[in-house]
Amino acid sequence: MKDNLEYLIDYRKTTMTTLVDFLVKTLDDLKATEILPLDVKGKSSVTDTMIICTGTSSRHISSLAQKLIDESKQAGFESFGEEGRATADWVVVDFGQAMVHIMQAESRELYQLEKLWG
């Protein structure tokens, strides 16, 4: 039984690393800038990792969110929801163990999530 439990723990770590790596690489491929993954285990009851990045415009941010959801689904990673695409100033995409915050530079400077969660 203990061996099975260790396997499950290792599997979750591997899956988490794979998910975060996939999201960061995809955001980079889609031309997001200042991509910063933050480990928020123990600080957040909602997720283990927050990935913060910057888009160049409302259209770019909206496109980043949609393409990230589409490419993640093709790779086998499910998204559980998104918020903010109507204004596209700050869009959050929920992947369960990772939350992706796609922000305009002004919003990122104003809210300073890196300081809050880092």
Short mmCIF file of C-alpha atoms in Angstrom, two decimals:
data_model
loop_
_atom_site.label_atom_id
_atom_site.label_comp_id
_atom_site.label_asym_id
_atom_site.label_seq_id
_atom_site.Cartn_x
_atom_site.Cartn_y
_atom_site.Cartn_z
CA MET A 1 0.00 0.00 0.00
CA LYS A 2 2.81 2.41 0.87
CA ASP A 3 4.45 1.87 -2.53
CA ASN A 4 1.17 2.75 -4.25
CA LEU A 5 0.85 5.93 -2.18
CA GLU A 6 4.40 6.98 -3.06
CA TYR A 7 3.62 6.36 -6.73
CA LEU A 8 0.52 8.57 -6.54
CA ILE A 9 2.48 11.36 -4.86
CA ASP A 10 5.24 11.12 -7.48
CA TYR A 11 2.66 11.02 -10.28
CA ARG A 12 1.02 14.21 -9.01
CA LYS A 13 4.38 15.98 -8.83
CA THR A 14 5.23 14.89 -12.35
CA THR A 15 1.83 15.92 -13.65
CA MET A 16 2.06 19.30 -11.95
CA THR A 17 5.52 20.00 -13.33
CA THR A 18 4.38 18.90 -16.76
CA LEU A 19 1.29 21.15 -16.61
CA VAL A 20 3.24 24.22 -15.47
CA ASP A 21 6.01 23.59 -18.00
CA PHE A 22 3.44 23.15 -20.76
CA LEU A 23 1.60 26.35 -19.84
CA VAL A 24 4.79 28.42 -19.61
CA LYS A 25 6.09 27.11 -22.94
CA THR A 26 2.75 27.66 -24.65
CA LEU A 27 2.48 31.22 -23.33
CA ASP A 28 6.01 31.89 -24.56
CA ASP A 29 5.19 30.43 -27.99
CA LEU A 30 2.11 32.70 -28.13
CA LYS A 31 4.28 35.77 -27.45
CA ALA A 32 3.23 36.49 -23.87
CA THR A 33 5.96 38.42 -22.04
CA GLU A 34 7.34 38.52 -18.50
CA ILE A 35 6.07 34.99 -17.77
CA LEU A 36 6.46 34.20 -14.08
CA PRO A 37 5.34 30.93 -12.44
CA LEU A 38 4.86 31.29 -8.68
CA ASP A 39 4.61 28.41 -6.21
CA VAL A 40 1.73 29.37 -3.91
CA LYS A 41 1.32 26.08 -2.04
CA GLY A 42 0.39 26.93 1.53
CA LYS A 43 -0.43 30.52 0.56
CA SER A 44 -3.52 29.82 -1.55
CA SER A 45 -6.33 27.37 -0.93
CA VAL A 46 -7.36 27.59 -4.58
CA THR A 47 -4.27 26.45 -6.50
CA ASP A 48 -0.65 25.33 -6.17
CA THR A 49 0.86 27.52 -8.89
CA MET A 50 0.03 30.92 -10.32
CA ILE A 51 1.48 31.87 -13.67
CA ILE A 52 1.49 35.59 -14.33
CA CYS A 53 2.24 37.01 -17.77
CA THR A 54 1.75 40.16 -19.79
CA GLY A 55 -0.03 40.67 -23.09
CA THR A 56 0.44 43.61 -25.43
CA SER A 57 -3.22 44.62 -25.93
CA SER A 58 -6.78 43.60 -25.11
CA ARG A 59 -6.98 41.65 -28.36
CA HIS A 60 -3.67 39.88 -27.63
CA ILE A 61 -4.79 38.99 -24.08
CA SER A 62 -8.11 37.59 -25.29
CA SER A 63 -6.35 35.61 -28.00
CA LEU A 64 -3.74 34.29 -25.54
CA ALA A 65 -6.48 33.01 -23.24
CA GLN A 66 -8.42 31.27 -26.00
CA LYS A 67 -5.37 29.73 -27.66
CA LEU A 68 -4.02 28.58 -24.28
CA ILE A 69 -7.33 26.83 -23.55
CA ASP A 70 -7.44 25.27 -27.03
CA GLU A 71 -3.83 24.05 -27.05
CA SER A 72 -4.10 22.76 -23.49
CA LYS A 73 -7.19 20.75 -24.39
CA GLN A 74 -5.36 19.22 -27.38
CA ALA A 75 -2.49 18.27 -25.06
CA GLY A 76 -4.87 16.64 -22.57
CA PHE A 77 -4.98 19.38 -19.93
CA GLU A 78 -8.46 20.51 -18.97
CA SER A 79 -9.31 24.09 -18.08
CA PHE A 80 -12.09 24.60 -15.57
CA GLY A 81 -13.07 28.15 -16.40
CA GLU A 82 -11.95 31.61 -17.27
CA GLU A 83 -12.84 35.10 -16.18
CA GLY A 84 -12.29 38.58 -17.58
CA ARG A 85 -12.24 38.07 -21.32
CA ALA A 86 -15.05 40.61 -21.84
CA THR A 87 -12.73 43.47 -20.91
CA ALA A 88 -9.46 41.59 -21.59
CA ASP A 89 -7.52 43.83 -19.22
CA TRP A 90 -6.86 40.88 -16.91
CA VAL A 91 -7.93 37.36 -17.83
CA VAL A 92 -7.64 34.41 -15.46
CA VAL A 93 -7.72 30.83 -16.77
CA ASP A 94 -8.22 28.08 -14.16
CA PHE A 95 -6.41 24.79 -14.74
CA GLY A 96 -7.02 23.52 -11.20
CA GLN A 97 -3.48 23.03 -9.98
CA ALA A 98 -2.38 26.14 -11.89
CA MET A 99 -4.07 29.50 -12.46
CA VAL A 100 -2.88 31.64 -15.36
CA HIS A 101 -3.19 35.42 -15.02
CA ILE A 102 -2.81 37.21 -18.37
CA MET A 103 -2.61 40.95 -17.74
CA GLN A 104 -1.96 44.22 -19.50
CA ALA A 105 1.20 45.94 -18.26
CA GLU A 106 -0.75 48.69 -16.48
CA SER A 107 -2.88 46.19 -14.54
CA ARG A 108 0.13 44.10 -13.66
CA GLU A 109 1.89 47.15 -12.26
CA LEU A 110 -1.22 48.27 -10.36
CA TYR A 111 -2.08 44.94 -8.70
CA GLN A 112 1.49 43.63 -8.24
CA LEU A 113 0.50 39.98 -7.84
CA GLU A 114 4.18 39.02 -7.69
CA LYS A 115 4.54 40.89 -4.40
CA LEU A 116 1.25 39.60 -3.04
CA TRP A 117 1.92 35.91 -3.78
CA GLY A 118 5.69 35.75 -4.22
#
